[in-house]
mmCIF file of C-alpha atoms and ligand atoms in Angstrom:
data_model
loop_
_atom_site.group_PDB
_atom_site.id
_atom_site.type_symbol
_atom_site.label_atom_id
_atom_site.label_comp_id
_atom_site.label_asym_id
_atom_site.label_seq_id
_atom_site.Cartn_x
_atom_site.Cartn_y
_atom_site.Cartn_z
ATOM 1 C CA MET A 1052 38.834 -11.059 -21.862
ATOM 2 C CA ILE A 1053 38.533 -13.699 -19.111
ATOM 3 C CA LYS A 1054 35.411 -15.175 -20.715
ATOM 4 C CA SER A 1055 37.347 -15.909 -23.934
ATOM 5 C CA VAL A 1056 39.861 -17.992 -21.934
ATOM 6 C CA PHE A 1057 37.019 -19.810 -20.179
ATOM 7 C CA ASP A 1058 35.403 -20.669 -23.518
ATOM 8 C CA THR A 1059 38.650 -22.102 -24.922
ATOM 9 C CA TYR A 1060 39.817 -23.725 -21.669
ATOM 10 C CA GLU A 1061 40.307 -27.171 -23.254
ATOM 11 C CA THR A 1062 43.192 -25.778 -25.313
ATOM 12 C CA VAL A 1063 45.217 -24.926 -22.196
ATOM 13 C CA LYS A 1064 44.108 -27.684 -19.831
ATOM 14 C CA GLU A 1065 47.092 -29.778 -18.729
ATOM 15 C CA LYS A 1066 45.727 -33.172 -19.716
ATOM 16 C CA ARG A 1067 48.428 -35.187 -17.972
ATOM 17 C CA LEU A 1068 46.809 -34.162 -14.676
ATOM 18 C CA LYS A 1069 43.410 -35.815 -14.786
ATOM 19 C CA ASP A 1070 42.474 -36.571 -11.185
ATOM 20 C CA ARG A 1071 43.619 -35.532 -7.695
ATOM 21 C CA PHE A 1072 46.153 -38.318 -7.214
ATOM 22 C CA PHE A 1073 49.181 -37.260 -9.288
ATOM 23 C CA LYS A 1074 52.524 -37.454 -7.506
ATOM 24 C CA HIS A 1075 55.769 -35.503 -7.277
ATOM 25 C CA ASN A 1076 57.428 -37.370 -10.177
ATOM 26 C CA THR A 1077 54.689 -36.205 -12.558
ATOM 27 C CA ILE A 1078 55.054 -32.620 -11.350
ATOM 28 C CA VAL A 1079 58.839 -32.746 -11.805
ATOM 29 C CA ASP A 1080 58.442 -34.150 -15.345
ATOM 30 C CA LEU A 1081 55.994 -31.385 -16.253
ATOM 31 C CA VAL A 1082 58.164 -28.646 -14.755
ATOM 32 C CA ASN A 1083 61.241 -29.938 -16.586
ATOM 33 C CA GLN A 1084 59.388 -29.824 -19.895
ATOM 34 C CA LEU A 1085 58.594 -26.120 -19.600
ATOM 35 C CA PRO A 1086 60.308 -23.938 -22.231
ATOM 36 C CA ALA A 1087 63.359 -21.812 -21.438
ATOM 37 C CA ASP A 1088 61.450 -18.656 -20.541
ATOM 38 C CA PHE A 1089 60.354 -20.500 -17.396
ATOM 39 C CA GLU A 1090 63.291 -20.490 -14.990
ATOM 40 C CA ILE A 1091 63.393 -23.503 -12.645
ATOM 41 C CA LYS A 1092 65.198 -23.581 -9.325
ATOM 42 C CA GLU A 1093 65.214 -26.223 -6.592
ATOM 43 C CA LEU A 1094 64.595 -24.367 -3.330
ATOM 44 C CA GLY A 1095 64.958 -27.307 -0.990
ATOM 45 C CA GLN A 1096 63.615 -30.749 -0.220
ATOM 46 C CA SER A 1097 60.808 -32.386 1.702
ATOM 47 C CA VAL A 1098 61.483 -34.651 4.708
ATOM 48 C CA LYS A 1099 61.708 -37.607 2.310
ATOM 49 C CA GLY A 1100 64.087 -35.834 -0.046
ATOM 50 C CA LYS A 1101 61.662 -34.730 -2.766
ATOM 51 C CA SER A 1102 62.507 -31.451 -4.464
ATOM 52 C CA ILE A 1103 60.442 -28.326 -3.846
ATOM 53 C CA ASN A 1104 60.790 -26.255 -6.982
ATOM 54 C CA LEU A 1105 60.315 -22.630 -7.875
ATOM 55 C CA VAL A 1106 59.185 -21.698 -11.377
ATOM 56 C CA LYS A 1107 59.905 -18.100 -12.308
ATOM 57 C CA TYR A 1108 58.226 -16.425 -15.281
ATOM 58 C CA GLY A 1109 57.810 -12.906 -16.641
ATOM 59 C CA ASN A 1110 59.819 -9.700 -16.734
ATOM 60 C CA GLY A 1111 57.435 -7.191 -15.210
ATOM 61 C CA PHE A 1112 57.670 -4.957 -12.183
ATOM 62 C CA THR A 1113 55.032 -6.465 -9.895
ATOM 63 C CA LYS A 1114 56.152 -9.595 -8.066
ATOM 64 C CA ILE A 1115 53.521 -12.265 -7.458
ATOM 65 C CA MET A 1116 54.142 -15.522 -5.586
ATOM 66 C CA LEU A 1117 51.764 -18.471 -5.957
ATOM 67 C CA TRP A 1118 52.077 -21.710 -3.997
ATOM 68 C CA SER A 1119 49.907 -24.833 -3.921
ATOM 69 C CA GLN A 1120 49.403 -28.118 -2.091
ATOM 70 C CA MET A 1121 50.869 -27.229 1.323
ATOM 71 C CA HIS A 1122 48.253 -29.810 2.222
ATOM 72 C CA GLY A 1123 49.089 -32.958 0.258
ATOM 73 C CA ASP A 1124 45.479 -33.954 -0.411
ATOM 74 C CA GLU A 1125 44.521 -30.521 -1.806
ATOM 75 C CA ALA A 1126 45.444 -30.911 -5.450
ATOM 76 C CA THR A 1127 43.129 -28.483 -7.263
ATOM 77 C CA GLY A 1128 45.470 -25.484 -7.044
ATOM 78 C CA THR A 1129 48.355 -27.496 -8.506
ATOM 79 C CA MET A 1130 46.249 -28.607 -11.489
ATOM 80 C CA ALA A 1131 45.194 -24.992 -12.058
ATOM 81 C CA LEU A 1132 48.833 -23.826 -11.945
ATOM 82 C CA PHE A 1133 49.792 -26.250 -14.716
ATOM 83 C CA ASP A 1134 46.847 -24.982 -16.760
ATOM 84 C CA LEU A 1135 48.284 -21.510 -16.128
ATOM 85 C CA PHE A 1136 51.738 -22.597 -17.393
ATOM 86 C CA ASN A 1137 50.098 -23.767 -20.640
ATOM 87 C CA PHE A 1138 48.087 -20.570 -20.919
ATOM 88 C CA LEU A 1139 51.222 -18.443 -20.489
ATOM 89 C CA GLN A 1140 52.726 -20.238 -23.495
ATOM 90 C CA SER A 1141 49.739 -19.334 -25.688
ATOM 91 C CA ASN A 1142 49.551 -16.202 -27.807
ATOM 92 C CA HIS A 1143 46.582 -14.824 -25.902
ATOM 93 C CA PRO A 1144 47.005 -11.059 -25.262
ATOM 94 C CA LEU A 1145 46.463 -11.617 -21.533
ATOM 95 C CA ALA A 1146 49.450 -14.000 -21.418
ATOM 96 C CA GLN A 1147 51.539 -11.277 -23.044
ATOM 97 C CA LEU A 1148 50.271 -8.687 -20.574
ATOM 98 C CA ILE A 1149 51.113 -10.835 -17.544
ATOM 99 C CA SER A 1150 54.646 -11.471 -18.788
ATOM 100 C CA GLU A 1151 55.231 -7.740 -19.404
ATOM 101 C CA LYS A 1152 53.724 -6.423 -16.176
ATOM 102 C CA CYS A 1153 54.460 -9.188 -13.662
ATOM 103 C CA GLN A 1154 57.116 -11.537 -12.381
ATOM 104 C CA LEU A 1155 55.538 -14.799 -11.262
ATOM 105 C CA PHE A 1156 57.212 -16.978 -8.624
ATOM 106 C CA ILE A 1157 55.383 -20.303 -8.481
ATOM 107 C CA LEU A 1158 55.802 -23.287 -6.112
ATOM 108 C CA PRO A 1159 53.530 -25.954 -7.579
ATOM 109 C CA MET A 1160 53.632 -28.574 -4.774
ATOM 110 C CA VAL A 1161 54.908 -27.514 -1.354
ATOM 111 C CA ASN A 1162 54.117 -30.859 0.341
ATOM 112 C CA PRO A 1163 55.186 -33.680 -2.023
ATOM 113 C CA ASP A 1164 55.378 -36.293 0.774
ATOM 114 C CA GLY A 1165 51.750 -35.602 1.726
ATOM 115 C CA ALA A 1166 50.709 -35.798 -1.937
ATOM 116 C CA GLU A 1167 52.448 -39.195 -2.250
ATOM 117 C CA VAL A 1168 50.066 -40.769 0.280
ATOM 118 C CA PHE A 1169 47.260 -38.233 -0.269
ATOM 119 C CA THR A 1170 47.248 -36.799 3.258
ATOM 120 C CA ARG A 1171 46.915 -33.227 4.483
ATOM 121 C CA ARG A 1172 50.049 -33.375 6.640
ATOM 122 C CA ASN A 1173 53.686 -34.007 5.778
ATOM 123 C CA SER A 1174 55.562 -37.198 6.639
ATOM 124 C CA GLN A 1175 56.349 -35.852 10.155
ATOM 125 C CA GLN A 1176 52.550 -35.609 10.645
ATOM 126 C CA ILE A 1177 52.943 -31.833 10.778
ATOM 127 C CA ASP A 1178 50.405 -29.468 9.257
ATOM 128 C CA ILE A 1179 52.757 -27.201 7.302
ATOM 129 C CA ASN A 1180 50.202 -24.397 7.396
ATOM 130 C CA ARG A 1181 50.386 -24.369 11.210
ATOM 131 C CA ASP A 1182 54.190 -24.394 11.256
ATOM 132 C CA PHE A 1183 55.055 -20.828 10.299
ATOM 133 C CA LEU A 1184 56.337 -19.916 13.778
ATOM 134 C CA LYS A 1185 58.148 -23.116 14.828
ATOM 135 C CA GLU A 1186 59.446 -24.207 11.398
ATOM 136 C CA VAL A 1187 59.914 -27.827 12.452
ATOM 137 C CA SER A 1188 59.153 -28.997 8.893
ATOM 138 C CA PRO A 1189 61.644 -28.389 6.067
ATOM 139 C CA GLU A 1190 58.701 -27.610 3.768
ATOM 140 C CA ALA A 1191 57.627 -24.669 5.980
ATOM 141 C CA LYS A 1192 61.228 -23.402 6.054
ATOM 142 C CA VAL A 1193 61.426 -23.452 2.254
ATOM 143 C CA LEU A 1194 58.173 -21.560 1.823
ATOM 144 C CA LYS A 1195 58.993 -18.988 4.489
ATOM 145 C CA GLN A 1196 62.496 -18.332 3.132
ATOM 146 C CA CYS A 1197 61.159 -18.065 -0.405
ATOM 147 C CA ARG A 1198 58.810 -15.213 0.500
ATOM 148 C CA ALA A 1199 61.458 -13.477 2.593
ATOM 149 C CA ALA A 1200 63.932 -13.578 -0.318
ATOM 150 C CA ILE A 1201 61.493 -12.437 -3.022
ATOM 151 C CA LYS A 1202 59.358 -9.985 -1.016
ATOM 152 C CA PRO A 1203 56.443 -10.347 -3.435
ATOM 153 C CA ASP A 1204 53.803 -7.628 -3.736
ATOM 154 C CA PHE A 1205 51.038 -10.221 -4.010
ATOM 155 C CA GLY A 1206 50.639 -13.831 -2.894
ATOM 156 C CA PHE A 1207 48.164 -16.559 -3.902
ATOM 157 C CA ASN A 1208 47.730 -19.228 -1.225
ATOM 158 C CA LEU A 1209 46.067 -22.171 -2.995
ATOM 159 C CA HIS A 1210 44.024 -24.717 -1.015
ATOM 160 C CA ASP A 1211 41.001 -27.042 -1.030
ATOM 161 C CA GLN A 1212 38.293 -27.022 1.642
ATOM 162 C CA VAL A 1213 35.814 -29.723 2.679
ATOM 163 C CA THR A 1214 32.895 -30.156 0.303
ATOM 164 C CA LEU A 1215 30.342 -29.409 3.047
ATOM 165 C CA TRP A 1216 30.746 -25.627 2.955
ATOM 166 C CA SER A 1217 27.838 -23.856 1.304
ATOM 167 C CA VAL A 1218 27.196 -20.243 0.337
ATOM 168 C CA THR A 1219 24.920 -18.257 2.665
ATOM 169 C CA GLY A 1220 21.590 -17.489 1.056
ATOM 170 C CA THR A 1221 21.994 -19.859 -1.899
ATOM 171 C CA LEU A 1222 22.094 -23.405 -0.391
ATOM 172 C CA LYS A 1223 24.706 -24.238 -3.050
ATOM 173 C CA PRO A 1224 28.137 -25.765 -2.420
ATOM 174 C CA ALA A 1225 30.882 -23.155 -1.977
ATOM 175 C CA THR A 1226 32.737 -24.343 -5.072
ATOM 176 C CA LEU A 1227 35.268 -21.538 -4.681
ATOM 177 C CA SER A 1228 35.944 -19.461 -1.594
ATOM 178 C CA PHE A 1229 38.159 -16.418 -1.301
ATOM 179 C CA LEU A 1230 39.711 -14.570 1.625
ATOM 180 C CA ALA A 1231 42.202 -11.798 2.274
ATOM 181 C CA PRO A 1232 43.544 -13.320 5.516
ATOM 182 C CA ALA A 1233 43.797 -11.128 8.600
ATOM 183 C CA PHE A 1234 47.188 -10.073 9.972
ATOM 184 C CA ASP A 1235 45.973 -9.526 13.553
ATOM 185 C CA GLU A 1236 43.311 -10.665 16.031
ATOM 186 C CA GLU A 1237 41.336 -7.453 15.537
ATOM 187 C CA LEU A 1238 40.979 -8.174 11.796
ATOM 188 C CA ASN A 1239 42.278 -4.699 10.950
ATOM 189 C CA ILE A 1240 42.590 -3.555 7.352
ATOM 190 C CA ASN A 1241 45.816 -1.882 6.270
ATOM 191 C CA GLU A 1242 47.004 -1.045 2.741
ATOM 192 C CA THR A 1243 48.448 -4.557 2.186
ATOM 193 C CA ARG A 1244 45.270 -6.380 3.162
ATOM 194 C CA LYS A 1245 43.071 -3.833 1.445
ATOM 195 C CA ASN A 1246 44.796 -4.459 -1.903
ATOM 196 C CA ALA A 1247 44.197 -8.212 -1.505
ATOM 197 C CA MET A 1248 40.510 -7.496 -0.787
ATOM 198 C CA LEU A 1249 40.217 -5.285 -3.866
ATOM 199 C CA VAL A 1250 41.764 -7.949 -6.132
ATOM 200 C CA ILE A 1251 39.297 -10.482 -4.670
ATOM 201 C CA ALA A 1252 36.420 -8.085 -5.430
ATOM 202 C CA ASP A 1253 37.589 -8.094 -9.069
ATOM 203 C CA MET A 1254 37.891 -11.898 -9.065
ATOM 204 C CA PHE A 1255 34.402 -12.270 -7.583
ATOM 205 C CA SER A 1256 32.847 -10.023 -10.219
ATOM 206 C CA ASP A 1257 34.382 -12.206 -12.990
ATOM 207 C CA LEU A 1258 33.702 -15.580 -11.404
ATOM 208 C CA ASP A 1259 30.185 -14.851 -10.158
ATOM 209 C CA GLN A 1260 29.108 -14.620 -13.796
ATOM 210 C CA LEU A 1261 30.595 -18.012 -14.646
ATOM 211 C CA LEU A 1262 29.615 -19.801 -11.441
ATOM 212 C CA PRO A 1263 26.704 -17.883 -9.893
ATOM 213 C CA LYS A 1264 25.705 -18.717 -6.286
ATOM 214 C CA HIS A 1265 28.747 -20.970 -5.810
ATOM 215 C CA ILE A 1266 31.316 -18.470 -4.502
ATOM 216 C CA GLY A 1267 31.742 -17.580 -0.858
ATOM 217 C CA LEU A 1268 33.961 -15.700 1.514
ATOM 218 C CA PHE A 1269 36.043 -18.015 3.710
ATOM 219 C CA ASP A 1270 35.847 -17.697 7.491
ATOM 220 C CA ASP A 1271 37.666 -14.516 8.597
ATOM 221 C CA GLU A 1272 39.696 -15.426 11.653
ATOM 222 C CA PHE A 1273 43.322 -14.720 12.544
ATOM 223 C CA GLU A 1274 45.490 -17.864 12.762
ATOM 224 C CA PRO A 1275 48.912 -16.867 14.150
ATOM 225 C CA ARG A 1276 50.596 -20.077 12.916
ATOM 226 C CA ALA A 1277 49.359 -19.926 9.305
ATOM 227 C CA PHE A 1278 51.301 -18.699 6.281
ATOM 228 C CA GLY A 1279 48.641 -16.525 4.655
ATOM 229 C CA ASP A 1280 48.135 -14.503 7.823
ATOM 230 C CA ASN A 1281 51.878 -14.056 8.342
ATOM 231 C CA PHE A 1282 52.597 -13.189 4.716
ATOM 232 C CA GLN A 1283 49.870 -10.544 4.909
ATOM 233 C CA LYS A 1284 51.551 -9.247 8.079
ATOM 234 C CA ALA A 1285 54.928 -9.153 6.299
ATOM 235 C CA GLY A 1286 53.565 -6.889 3.555
ATOM 236 C CA THR A 1287 52.582 -9.317 0.773
ATOM 237 C CA SER A 1288 48.936 -8.748 -0.222
ATOM 238 C CA THR A 1289 47.777 -12.347 0.190
ATOM 239 C CA ILE A 1290 44.781 -13.968 -1.449
ATOM 240 C CA LEU A 1291 43.479 -17.323 -0.262
ATOM 241 C CA ILE A 1292 41.602 -19.490 -2.770
ATOM 242 C CA GLU A 1293 39.805 -22.615 -1.551
ATOM 243 C CA ALA A 1294 38.323 -25.243 -3.848
ATOM 244 C CA GLY A 1295 35.189 -26.796 -2.359
ATOM 245 C CA GLY A 1296 32.619 -29.103 -3.909
ATOM 246 C CA TYR A 1297 30.523 -29.240 -7.046
ATOM 247 C CA THR A 1298 27.836 -31.769 -7.937
ATOM 248 C CA ASN A 1299 29.257 -35.021 -9.367
ATOM 249 C CA ASP A 1300 32.758 -33.530 -9.596
ATOM 250 C CA TYR A 1301 34.618 -35.848 -7.219
ATOM 251 C CA GLU A 1302 37.927 -35.421 -9.058
ATOM 252 C CA LYS A 1303 37.431 -31.643 -9.164
ATOM 253 C CA GLN A 1304 37.942 -31.226 -12.894
ATOM 254 C CA GLU A 1305 35.053 -28.779 -13.347
ATOM 255 C CA ILE A 1306 36.148 -26.937 -10.197
ATOM 256 C CA ARG A 1307 39.735 -26.815 -11.469
ATOM 257 C CA LYS A 1308 38.634 -24.948 -14.584
ATOM 258 C CA HIS A 1309 36.971 -22.221 -12.509
ATOM 259 C CA TYR A 1310 39.910 -22.201 -10.110
ATOM 260 C CA PHE A 1311 42.319 -21.542 -12.994
ATOM 261 C CA ILE A 1312 40.056 -18.743 -14.249
ATOM 262 C CA ALA A 1313 39.964 -17.279 -10.721
ATOM 263 C CA ILE A 1314 43.779 -17.154 -10.591
ATOM 264 C CA LEU A 1315 43.869 -15.619 -14.051
ATOM 265 C CA SER A 1316 41.264 -13.045 -13.091
ATOM 266 C CA GLY A 1317 43.410 -12.079 -10.076
ATOM 267 C CA LEU A 1318 46.537 -11.799 -12.237
ATOM 268 C CA PHE A 1319 44.634 -9.661 -14.748
ATOM 269 C CA SER A 1320 43.441 -7.351 -11.965
ATOM 270 C CA ILE A 1321 47.004 -6.964 -10.687
ATOM 271 C CA ALA A 1322 48.631 -6.617 -14.126
ATOM 272 C CA THR A 1323 46.203 -3.869 -15.199
ATOM 273 C CA LYS A 1324 45.929 -2.409 -11.661
ATOM 274 C CA SER A 1325 42.152 -2.500 -12.144
ATOM 275 C CA TYR A 1326 41.821 -3.381 -8.456
ATOM 276 C CA SER A 1327 42.799 0.190 -7.579
ATOM 277 C CA GLN A 1328 39.469 1.295 -9.105
ATOM 278 C CA GLN A 1329 37.491 -1.241 -7.047
ATOM 279 C CA ASP A 1330 35.299 -0.366 -4.095
ATOM 280 C CA LEU A 1331 36.067 -2.186 -0.835
ATOM 281 C CA LYS A 1332 32.364 -2.748 -0.246
ATOM 282 C CA ASN A 1333 32.374 -5.178 -3.190
ATOM 283 C CA TYR A 1334 34.586 -7.469 -1.093
ATOM 284 C CA PHE A 1335 32.206 -7.413 1.850
ATOM 285 C CA VAL A 1336 29.120 -8.170 -0.265
ATOM 286 C CA ILE A 1337 30.538 -11.596 -1.162
ATOM 287 C CA PRO A 1338 28.278 -14.030 0.760
ATOM 288 C CA LYS A 1339 29.950 -15.873 3.614
ATOM 289 C CA ASN A 1340 30.516 -19.606 3.754
ATOM 290 C CA ASN A 1341 28.293 -21.627 6.050
ATOM 291 C CA LYS A 1342 27.314 -25.256 6.581
ATOM 292 C CA GLN A 1343 23.798 -25.804 5.298
ATOM 293 C CA ILE A 1344 24.410 -28.712 2.968
ATOM 294 C CA PHE A 1345 24.836 -32.439 3.319
ATOM 295 C CA HIS A 1346 26.208 -35.046 0.985
ATOM 296 C CA VAL A 1347 22.901 -36.948 1.182
ATOM 297 C CA LEU A 1348 19.581 -35.705 2.517
ATOM 298 C CA ILE A 1349 16.486 -37.875 2.919
ATOM 299 C CA HIS A 1350 13.168 -36.205 3.690
ATOM 300 C CA GLY A 1351 9.897 -37.526 5.096
ATOM 301 C CA ILE A 1352 11.091 -40.643 6.924
ATOM 302 C CA VAL A 1353 9.074 -41.895 9.899
ATOM 303 C CA LEU A 1354 11.339 -42.820 12.827
ATOM 304 C CA ASP A 1355 9.739 -43.984 16.088
ATOM 305 C CA GLY A 1356 6.431 -42.492 15.024
ATOM 306 C CA ILE A 1357 7.727 -38.999 14.084
ATOM 307 C CA GLU A 1358 8.452 -37.660 10.616
ATOM 308 C CA VAL A 1359 12.032 -36.426 10.188
ATOM 309 C CA SER A 1360 14.709 -35.620 7.643
ATOM 310 C CA ILE A 1361 18.063 -37.405 7.823
ATOM 311 C CA GLY A 1362 21.363 -35.765 6.846
ATOM 312 C CA ILE A 1363 24.243 -38.058 5.895
ATOM 313 C CA ASN A 1364 27.847 -37.068 5.162
ATOM 314 C CA TYR A 1365 30.909 -39.011 4.148
ATOM 315 C CA GLU A 1366 34.511 -38.748 5.206
ATOM 316 C CA GLU A 1367 37.183 -39.549 2.652
ATOM 317 C CA CYS A 1368 40.226 -41.631 3.594
ATOM 318 C CA PRO A 1369 43.144 -42.334 1.268
ATOM 319 C CA SER A 1370 43.743 -45.928 0.182
ATOM 320 C CA SER A 1371 47.120 -47.439 1.090
ATOM 321 C CA ASN A 1372 48.754 -46.530 -2.242
ATOM 322 C CA GLY A 1373 47.524 -42.911 -2.095
ATOM 323 C CA CYS A 1374 45.939 -43.255 -5.533
ATOM 324 C CA SER A 1375 42.273 -43.330 -4.536
ATOM 325 C CA THR A 1376 40.046 -42.744 -1.530
ATOM 326 C CA PHE A 1377 37.230 -44.623 0.147
ATOM 327 C CA LYS A 1378 34.222 -42.925 1.654
ATOM 328 C CA THR A 1379 32.622 -43.684 5.002
ATOM 329 C CA TYR A 1380 29.062 -42.402 5.412
ATOM 330 C CA SER A 1381 27.558 -41.523 8.778
ATOM 331 C CA ILE A 1382 24.334 -39.989 10.090
ATOM 332 C CA GLN A 1383 25.088 -36.346 10.902
ATOM 333 C CA ASP A 1384 21.657 -34.873 11.630
ATOM 334 C CA ILE A 1385 18.062 -35.936 12.272
ATOM 335 C CA GLY A 1386 15.033 -33.627 12.481
ATOM 336 C CA ASP A 1387 13.791 -30.544 10.652
ATOM 337 C CA LEU A 1388 16.335 -30.056 7.852
ATOM 338 C CA SER A 1389 13.950 -28.179 5.574
ATOM 339 C CA PHE A 1390 16.357 -25.190 5.530
ATOM 340 C CA CYS A 1391 19.161 -27.350 4.097
ATOM 341 C CA ASP A 1392 20.151 -28.780 0.741
ATOM 342 C CA ALA A 1393 22.417 -31.612 -0.404
ATOM 343 C CA TYR A 1394 24.446 -32.984 -3.289
ATOM 344 C CA GLN A 1395 21.794 -35.739 -3.400
ATOM 345 C CA ASN A 1396 18.234 -35.284 -2.178
ATOM 346 C CA TYR A 1397 15.612 -37.959 -1.668
ATOM 347 C CA SER A 1398 12.037 -36.865 -1.073
ATOM 348 C CA SER A 1399 9.055 -38.835 -2.237
ATOM 349 C CA PRO A 1400 5.860 -39.775 -0.403
ATOM 350 C CA SER A 1401 6.594 -43.431 -1.162
ATOM 351 C CA LEU A 1402 9.990 -43.556 0.616
ATOM 352 C CA SER A 1403 10.599 -46.027 3.406
ATOM 353 C CA LEU A 1404 13.642 -47.141 5.276
ATOM 354 C CA ASN A 1405 14.892 -50.474 6.618
ATOM 355 C CA GLY A 1406 17.661 -50.481 9.179
ATOM 356 C CA ASN A 1407 18.989 -48.520 12.078
ATOM 357 C CA ILE A 1408 19.385 -44.719 12.192
ATOM 358 C CA THR A 1409 21.623 -43.514 15.031
ATOM 359 C CA LEU A 1410 23.143 -40.043 15.148
ATOM 360 C CA TYR A 1411 26.916 -39.965 14.457
ATOM 361 C CA GLN A 1412 26.962 -43.692 13.701
ATOM 362 C CA PRO A 1413 27.907 -45.236 10.347
ATOM 363 C CA ALA A 1414 25.052 -45.429 7.819
ATOM 364 C CA ASN A 1415 23.597 -48.931 7.900
ATOM 365 C CA PHE A 1416 20.245 -49.036 6.132
ATOM 366 C CA GLU A 1417 18.341 -49.511 2.926
ATOM 367 C CA LEU A 1418 16.141 -46.793 1.392
ATOM 368 C CA LEU A 1419 13.174 -47.941 -0.674
ATOM 369 C CA ASP A 1420 10.904 -46.082 -3.042
ATOM 370 C CA GLY A 1421 7.764 -48.214 -3.079
ATOM 371 C CA ASP A 1422 9.158 -51.758 -3.209
ATOM 372 C CA LYS A 1423 12.427 -50.845 -5.014
ATOM 373 C CA THR A 1424 15.733 -50.259 -3.221
ATOM 374 C CA ILE A 1425 17.206 -46.937 -4.351
ATOM 375 C CA LEU A 1426 20.044 -46.520 -1.838
ATOM 376 C CA SER A 1427 21.796 -48.903 0.504
ATOM 377 C CA PHE A 1428 24.620 -48.672 3.036
ATOM 378 C CA GLU A 1429 26.367 -51.306 5.135
ATOM 379 C CA ASN A 1430 28.539 -50.182 8.059
ATOM 380 C CA GLY A 1431 29.179 -46.809 6.456
ATOM 381 C CA ASN A 1432 29.929 -48.177 2.987
ATOM 382 C CA LEU A 1433 27.751 -47.247 0.053
ATOM 383 C CA LEU A 1434 26.617 -50.529 -1.497
ATOM 384 C CA PHE A 1435 24.101 -49.317 -4.033
ATOM 385 C CA LYS A 1436 22.744 -46.086 -5.420
ATOM 386 C CA LYS A 1437 20.129 -45.901 -8.141
ATOM 387 C CA ASP A 1438 21.170 -43.350 -10.770
HETATM 388 ZN ZN1 ZN B 2216 44.677 -26.418 2.900
#
């Protein structure tokens, strides 16, 4: 059933969202164009007066709340939600099933001010997902009140993670990561959390076929200020989805497709109650996230008379208009990195390097293969890369 949606994804993809930099006005336009069976309600406003909207859909018994982009620069979940809105308008039997069995409560951009400038935090410089207890941000208040009013059975907490997480045992980027967040320091499992784990086990079994070796379990740690942990504590079986990296997918369009399918797989599990037949051990066999990849890895370079590998990562900063990012590359490891992988690997006996390699300093060198430059950086900026 899920595979058929994957194969025809282009028919439901929301094509007006084509990179990570869409803003609140686009989201509002899209929400306002939804047909009448989607009920729209403004729940409140961001610090800068942008509406935070709730989209309600379906007439079923099981209440499911989904919210995205609490972190303004984490746009993948929002794109996937608009793909979901299109899918729900199709005549696919799964769309019918969801509308009969579930009531969806969807907040497709919790932090519009952050999205405007493409930053994680809101315009008060507050991380909304660390503001559950204090509620100093209006965005946190809206989200907290929304859950308290609806009391959903299930929650989907939709985020993006840094692209440097990999999957233990595979050396591949953790393109998607899942977690049933803990509700206490001891990481206990009660009925609420167990149901979230069982749904994730269903999601993993679907997604692992479509994206083998690229799915991990997010770090299991209790964060008393975070929403997922507190929603779990309040009795909503909460599922965290994190979008990570995928080779050459800087705008996360390939990732978004799998992310949408992951949400759909979770909704299918809940709508059919198939999770109740799952075995908890299938949650714990999902490989954990770790950090064994780099953005760029160069092997076999002689530095001061010793042969080493060099691991280089970039940090992304938003440009002033919030509509693009620039990357700053720095040296993050030197030595035996034979147990690691990267988005881009360079290893050839004819490699040589001109420039200065200093740990934690901006990349500032030229990499040659024979007498040809194949990669060059100046003060952390990528100047040239041979394709
Ligand atoms: Zn996040």
